[in-house]
Short mmCIF file of N, CA and C in Angstrom, two decimals:
data_model
loop_
_atom_site.label_atom_id
_atom_site.label_comp_id
_atom_site.label_asym_id
_atom_site.label_seq_id
_atom_site.Cartn_x
_atom_site.Cartn_y
_atom_site.Cartn_z
N GLN A 478 -6.83 70.91 100.95
CA GLN A 478 -6.91 71.70 102.40
C GLN A 478 -6.23 73.50 102.29
N VAL A 479 -7.39 73.73 102.37
CA VAL A 479 -7.12 75.86 102.93
C VAL A 479 -5.62 75.90 103.96
N GLN A 480 -4.85 76.39 103.36
CA GLN A 480 -4.68 77.02 104.71
C GLN A 480 -3.63 78.75 103.97
N LEU A 481 -2.98 79.32 105.39
CA LEU A 481 -3.26 80.87 105.17
C LEU A 481 -0.91 80.25 106.28
N VAL A 482 -0.52 80.91 104.81
CA VAL A 482 0.85 81.72 105.83
C VAL A 482 1.41 82.63 106.11
N GLU A 483 1.95 83.21 107.01
CA GLU A 483 2.28 84.71 107.22
C GLU A 483 3.72 84.43 107.11
N SER A 484 4.44 85.19 106.55
CA SER A 484 6.11 85.48 106.23
C SER A 484 6.49 86.60 106.54
N GLY A 485 7.36 87.30 106.64
CA GLY A 485 7.93 88.23 106.75
C GLY A 485 8.57 89.34 107.94
N GLY A 486 8.11 88.49 108.80
CA GLY A 486 8.65 88.81 110.36
C GLY A 486 10.20 88.87 110.28
N GLY A 487 10.53 89.93 111.37
CA GLY A 487 11.85 89.70 111.93
C GLY A 487 11.98 91.05 112.85
N LEU A 488 13.43 91.13 113.49
CA LEU A 488 13.92 92.35 113.74
C LEU A 488 14.03 93.05 113.47
N VAL A 489 13.79 94.46 113.38
CA VAL A 489 14.30 96.00 113.33
C VAL A 489 14.34 96.64 114.20
N GLN A 490 15.08 97.43 113.70
CA GLN A 490 15.69 98.82 115.12
C GLN A 490 14.13 100.24 115.09
N THR A 491 13.78 100.89 115.86
CA THR A 491 12.95 102.05 115.90
C THR A 491 13.07 102.73 115.10
N GLY A 492 11.54 103.02 113.94
CA GLY A 492 12.39 103.09 112.84
C GLY A 492 11.65 103.50 111.62
N GLY A 493 12.69 101.57 111.48
CA GLY A 493 12.18 100.85 110.60
C GLY A 493 11.38 100.40 110.47
N SER A 494 11.02 99.34 109.02
CA SER A 494 10.16 98.84 107.73
C SER A 494 9.92 97.77 108.28
N LEU A 495 8.64 97.33 108.17
CA LEU A 495 8.88 95.14 107.29
C LEU A 495 7.76 95.44 106.63
N THR A 496 7.82 94.17 105.87
CA THR A 496 6.90 94.05 105.00
C THR A 496 6.38 93.14 105.50
N LEU A 497 5.48 92.31 105.97
CA LEU A 497 3.95 91.36 105.38
C LEU A 497 3.87 90.72 104.78
N SER A 498 3.88 89.00 104.85
CA SER A 498 3.05 89.30 103.24
C SER A 498 2.25 87.58 104.37
N CYS A 499 0.45 87.38 104.26
CA CYS A 499 -0.56 86.39 103.87
C CYS A 499 -0.79 85.88 102.42
N ALA A 500 -0.45 84.40 102.79
CA ALA A 500 -0.50 82.83 101.45
C ALA A 500 -1.76 82.48 101.34
N ALA A 501 -2.26 82.52 100.63
CA ALA A 501 -3.86 81.41 100.51
C ALA A 501 -3.46 80.62 100.33
N THR A 502 -3.39 79.15 100.29
CA THR A 502 -2.77 78.40 99.25
C THR A 502 -4.35 77.13 99.51
N GLY A 503 -4.88 76.34 98.18
CA GLY A 503 -5.35 75.33 98.65
C GLY A 503 -6.47 75.37 97.42
N ASN A 504 -7.61 74.95 97.79
CA ASN A 504 -8.67 74.91 96.60
C ASN A 504 -9.53 75.65 96.82
N ILE A 505 -8.90 76.87 96.63
CA ILE A 505 -10.39 78.46 97.46
C ILE A 505 -10.82 78.97 95.87
N ILE A 506 -12.22 79.11 96.61
CA ILE A 506 -13.12 79.42 95.22
C ILE A 506 -13.35 80.70 95.91
N ASP A 507 -12.84 81.51 96.45
CA ASP A 507 -12.70 83.31 97.55
C ASP A 507 -12.09 83.48 99.00
N ILE A 508 -12.02 84.81 98.56
CA ILE A 508 -11.65 84.80 99.73
C ILE A 508 -12.54 86.18 99.96
N GLY A 509 -13.10 86.42 101.38
CA GLY A 509 -13.33 87.63 101.77
C GLY A 509 -12.74 88.21 102.63
N THR A 510 -13.27 88.96 103.52
CA THR A 510 -12.53 89.82 104.80
C THR A 510 -10.60 89.37 105.03
N VAL A 511 -10.61 89.82 104.58
CA VAL A 511 -8.79 89.38 105.37
C VAL A 511 -7.93 90.58 106.63
N ALA A 512 -7.76 89.87 107.32
CA ALA A 512 -7.22 90.49 109.11
C ALA A 512 -5.98 90.18 109.00
N TRP A 513 -5.06 91.45 109.51
CA TRP A 513 -4.64 90.72 110.39
C TRP A 513 -4.77 91.48 111.59
N TYR A 514 -4.00 90.26 112.64
CA TYR A 514 -4.07 90.41 114.11
C TYR A 514 -2.86 90.30 115.04
N ARG A 515 -1.93 90.53 116.46
CA ARG A 515 -1.59 90.76 116.74
C ARG A 515 -1.48 90.54 117.84
N GLN A 516 -0.01 89.50 118.63
CA GLN A 516 0.00 89.38 120.56
C GLN A 516 0.94 89.83 120.94
N ALA A 517 1.07 90.27 121.96
CA ALA A 517 1.92 90.71 122.04
C ALA A 517 2.08 89.91 123.40
N PRO A 518 3.37 89.51 124.25
CA PRO A 518 3.56 88.55 125.33
C PRO A 518 3.04 88.84 126.86
N GLY A 519 2.07 88.67 126.92
CA GLY A 519 0.60 89.03 128.09
C GLY A 519 0.00 89.61 127.67
N LYS A 520 -0.54 89.69 126.82
CA LYS A 520 -1.46 90.77 126.17
C LYS A 520 -2.43 90.17 124.94
N GLN A 521 -3.92 90.35 125.71
CA GLN A 521 -4.84 89.43 124.15
C GLN A 521 -4.34 89.63 122.98
N ARG A 522 -4.97 89.42 122.17
CA ARG A 522 -5.41 89.31 120.77
C ARG A 522 -5.89 90.19 120.57
N GLU A 523 -4.79 91.14 119.65
CA GLU A 523 -5.42 92.29 119.03
C GLU A 523 -5.44 92.74 117.77
N LEU A 524 -6.91 93.24 116.97
CA LEU A 524 -7.19 93.86 115.72
C LEU A 524 -6.71 94.51 114.78
N VAL A 525 -5.73 94.96 114.31
CA VAL A 525 -4.82 95.30 113.60
C VAL A 525 -5.30 96.30 112.32
N THR A 526 -5.74 95.60 112.04
CA THR A 526 -6.36 96.09 110.40
C THR A 526 -6.67 95.09 109.32
N THR A 527 -8.56 95.83 108.74
CA THR A 527 -9.34 94.44 107.21
C THR A 527 -8.66 95.17 106.72
N ILE A 528 -9.03 94.46 105.77
CA ILE A 528 -9.53 94.78 103.91
C ILE A 528 -10.39 94.15 103.21
N THR A 529 -11.14 94.58 102.44
CA THR A 529 -12.28 93.40 102.37
C THR A 529 -12.21 93.78 100.85
N LYS A 530 -13.23 93.05 99.58
CA LYS A 530 -12.96 92.28 98.85
C LYS A 530 -12.84 93.50 97.85
N GLY A 531 -13.42 94.37 98.09
CA GLY A 531 -13.68 95.10 97.41
C GLY A 531 -12.50 96.53 98.02
N ASP A 532 -11.81 96.42 98.17
CA ASP A 532 -10.28 96.34 99.24
C ASP A 532 -10.61 98.46 99.98
N SER A 533 -11.92 97.75 100.47
CA SER A 533 -12.33 99.28 101.92
C SER A 533 -10.83 98.42 103.12
N THR A 534 -11.14 98.96 103.72
CA THR A 534 -9.71 99.57 104.85
C THR A 534 -10.34 100.20 106.39
N HIS A 535 -9.63 99.24 107.23
CA HIS A 535 -10.11 99.92 108.71
C HIS A 535 -8.68 99.45 109.22
N TYR A 536 -8.23 100.44 110.42
CA TYR A 536 -7.17 100.09 111.26
C TYR A 536 -7.20 100.92 112.58
N ILE A 537 -6.12 100.44 112.96
CA ILE A 537 -6.23 100.30 114.89
C ILE A 537 -5.65 102.01 115.11
N ASP A 538 -6.22 102.92 115.47
CA ASP A 538 -6.23 104.37 115.68
C ASP A 538 -4.10 104.27 115.93
N SER A 539 -3.75 103.30 116.27
CA SER A 539 -2.30 103.62 117.05
C SER A 539 -1.15 103.03 115.35
N VAL A 540 -2.18 102.01 114.11
CA VAL A 540 -1.10 102.13 113.63
C VAL A 540 -1.40 102.94 112.12
N LYS A 541 -2.62 103.47 112.56
CA LYS A 541 -3.38 104.66 111.63
C LYS A 541 -1.60 105.57 110.99
N GLY A 542 -1.44 105.89 109.76
CA GLY A 542 -0.61 106.40 109.17
C GLY A 542 0.78 106.45 109.26
N ARG A 543 1.15 104.45 109.62
CA ARG A 543 2.17 104.29 109.61
C ARG A 543 1.87 102.37 109.11
N PHE A 544 0.86 102.23 109.36
CA PHE A 544 0.99 100.52 108.34
C PHE A 544 0.32 100.87 107.29
N THR A 545 -0.31 99.86 106.46
CA THR A 545 -0.74 99.79 104.89
C THR A 545 -0.60 98.31 104.83
N ILE A 546 -2.28 98.27 104.42
CA ILE A 546 -3.16 97.08 103.92
C ILE A 546 -3.56 96.76 102.66
N SER A 547 -3.10 96.27 101.71
CA SER A 547 -3.07 95.98 100.29
C SER A 547 -3.20 94.22 100.08
N ARG A 548 -4.55 93.85 99.03
CA ARG A 548 -4.86 92.86 98.11
C ARG A 548 -4.60 92.44 97.52
N ASP A 549 -4.02 91.49 96.88
CA ASP A 549 -4.02 91.12 95.51
C ASP A 549 -4.21 90.23 94.85
N ASN A 550 -6.10 89.41 94.47
CA ASN A 550 -6.96 88.11 95.30
C ASN A 550 -6.75 87.42 93.55
N ALA A 551 -5.40 87.88 93.34
CA ALA A 551 -5.20 86.65 91.81
C ALA A 551 -3.97 86.22 92.69
N LYS A 552 -3.05 87.08 92.88
CA LYS A 552 -2.44 85.71 94.07
C LYS A 552 -2.88 85.18 94.99
N ARG A 553 -3.90 85.60 95.47
CA ARG A 553 -3.91 85.47 96.98
C ARG A 553 -3.16 85.66 97.90
N THR A 554 -2.81 86.52 97.55
CA THR A 554 -1.79 87.09 98.53
C THR A 554 -2.16 89.19 99.63
N VAL A 555 -2.20 89.61 100.45
CA VAL A 555 -2.63 90.06 100.89
C VAL A 555 -1.16 90.16 102.37
N LEU A 556 -0.93 91.64 102.20
CA LEU A 556 0.40 92.34 103.06
C LEU A 556 0.17 93.36 103.26
N LEU A 557 1.03 93.14 104.62
CA LEU A 557 0.97 94.87 105.55
C LEU A 557 2.88 95.48 105.54
N GLN A 558 2.01 96.65 104.92
CA GLN A 558 3.65 97.42 105.40
C GLN A 558 3.60 97.95 105.69
N MET A 559 4.37 98.53 106.89
CA MET A 559 4.29 98.77 108.11
C MET A 559 5.60 99.37 108.70
N ASN A 560 5.46 100.70 108.28
CA ASN A 560 6.25 101.83 108.46
C ASN A 560 6.87 102.51 110.30
N ASN A 561 7.37 103.39 110.03
CA ASN A 561 7.92 103.37 111.31
C ASN A 561 7.97 102.93 112.83
N LEU A 562 8.48 102.00 112.79
CA LEU A 562 7.87 100.77 113.11
C LEU A 562 8.02 101.55 114.83
N GLU A 563 7.32 100.95 116.10
CA GLU A 563 7.70 101.02 117.31
C GLU A 563 7.97 100.21 118.34
N PRO A 564 8.40 100.21 118.68
CA PRO A 564 8.31 98.89 120.16
C PRO A 564 7.53 98.34 120.51
N GLU A 565 6.34 99.37 120.81
CA GLU A 565 5.15 98.32 120.75
C GLU A 565 4.76 97.69 119.57
N ASP A 566 5.15 97.59 118.48
CA ASP A 566 4.42 97.25 117.44
C ASP A 566 4.90 96.07 117.60
N THR A 567 5.99 95.58 119.10
CA THR A 567 6.88 93.97 119.00
C THR A 567 5.45 93.12 119.13
N ALA A 568 5.41 91.54 118.32
CA ALA A 568 4.27 90.88 118.92
C ALA A 568 4.13 90.00 117.68
N MET A 569 3.46 88.70 118.19
CA MET A 569 3.06 87.90 117.04
C MET A 569 2.49 87.81 115.91
N TYR A 570 1.84 88.32 114.61
CA TYR A 570 1.24 88.60 114.01
C TYR A 570 0.83 87.53 113.09
N TYR A 571 -0.69 87.57 113.74
CA TYR A 571 -1.73 86.89 112.19
C TYR A 571 -2.79 87.18 111.87
N CYS A 572 -2.27 86.67 110.10
CA CYS A 572 -2.91 86.64 109.71
C CYS A 572 -4.73 85.89 109.31
N ASN A 573 -6.32 86.45 109.44
CA ASN A 573 -7.41 85.85 109.30
C ASN A 573 -7.96 86.08 108.14
N ALA A 574 -8.62 85.17 107.49
CA ALA A 574 -9.32 85.29 106.35
C ALA A 574 -10.46 84.40 106.63
N TRP A 575 -11.51 84.75 105.42
CA TRP A 575 -13.36 83.86 105.76
C TRP A 575 -12.54 83.29 103.97
N ILE A 576 -13.41 81.80 103.73
CA ILE A 576 -12.31 80.64 102.94
C ILE A 576 -13.54 80.83 102.80
N TRP A 577 -13.55 80.28 101.17
CA TRP A 577 -14.98 79.35 100.41
C TRP A 577 -13.74 78.57 99.48
N ASP A 578 -14.03 77.68 100.03
CA ASP A 578 -13.56 76.03 99.53
C ASP A 578 -14.86 74.66 98.67
N SER A 579 -14.13 74.05 98.41
CA SER A 579 -15.56 73.14 97.05
C SER A 579 -16.17 72.93 98.52
N SER A 580 -15.77 73.16 99.40
CA SER A 580 -16.58 71.71 100.58
C SER A 580 -17.90 72.91 101.82
N GLY A 581 -17.12 74.51 101.59
CA GLY A 581 -18.05 75.73 101.95
C GLY A 581 -16.97 76.51 102.21
N SER A 582 -17.43 77.35 103.13
CA SER A 582 -16.89 78.22 103.78
C SER A 582 -16.56 78.24 105.22
N ASP A 583 -15.02 79.16 105.35
CA ASP A 583 -14.76 78.64 107.09
C ASP A 583 -13.86 79.75 107.58
N ASP A 584 -13.45 80.04 108.44
CA ASP A 584 -12.87 81.02 109.18
C ASP A 584 -11.36 79.88 109.67
N TYR A 585 -10.49 80.85 109.19
CA TYR A 585 -8.80 81.03 108.78
C TYR A 585 -8.10 81.21 109.59
N TRP A 586 -6.80 80.36 110.34
CA TRP A 586 -6.08 81.66 110.40
C TRP A 586 -4.65 81.18 110.55
N GLY A 587 -3.62 81.84 110.00
CA GLY A 587 -1.86 80.91 109.61
C GLY A 587 -1.40 81.30 111.23
N PRO A 588 0.48 80.53 111.27
CA PRO A 588 1.01 80.57 112.57
C PRO A 588 1.20 81.64 112.51
N GLY A 589 0.98 82.25 111.80
CA GLY A 589 1.79 84.13 113.14
C GLY A 589 3.36 83.45 112.94
N THR A 590 4.00 85.40 112.57
CA THR A 590 5.05 85.57 111.94
C THR A 590 5.70 86.87 113.28
N GLN A 591 6.69 86.29 113.99
CA GLN A 591 7.29 87.15 115.15
C GLN A 591 8.03 88.48 114.82
N VAL A 592 7.36 89.64 115.12
CA VAL A 592 7.81 90.85 114.86
C VAL A 592 8.05 91.79 116.01
N THR A 593 9.51 91.92 115.78
CA THR A 593 9.92 92.57 117.47
C THR A 593 10.75 93.81 117.31
N VAL A 594 11.16 94.63 117.59
CA VAL A 594 11.00 96.40 117.52
C VAL A 594 11.69 96.52 117.97
N SER A 595 12.91 96.23 118.44
CA SER A 595 14.50 97.47 119.07
C SER A 595 14.24 98.70 119.26
N SER A 596 14.88 99.38 120.35
CA SER A 596 15.07 100.41 120.80
C SER A 596 16.01 101.24 120.73
#
């Protein structure tokens, strides 16, 4: 059974850094584009960044220059390095990926990891 699990969230002061990790487990054949989303209390879930199999990346304007996404296909892991964090970055962060396994392909989500930035 394919699963995505995020880790690395926590409480950090403004200007601090965190590295989030998204690990895929199960009988995986291939992983396509991976994305990080976030959802702050009372707000809609928003796309933060994506990375393709070929390592092409996309970031929303508010995190450009501060966040870096990377992937290790052999380890089936995607990292999100977050620097110079701001209180506005406080949210639950979710990993999302299109994954192929022995029974086909599907869109998977992790349970999320909380990031809290204090002012």
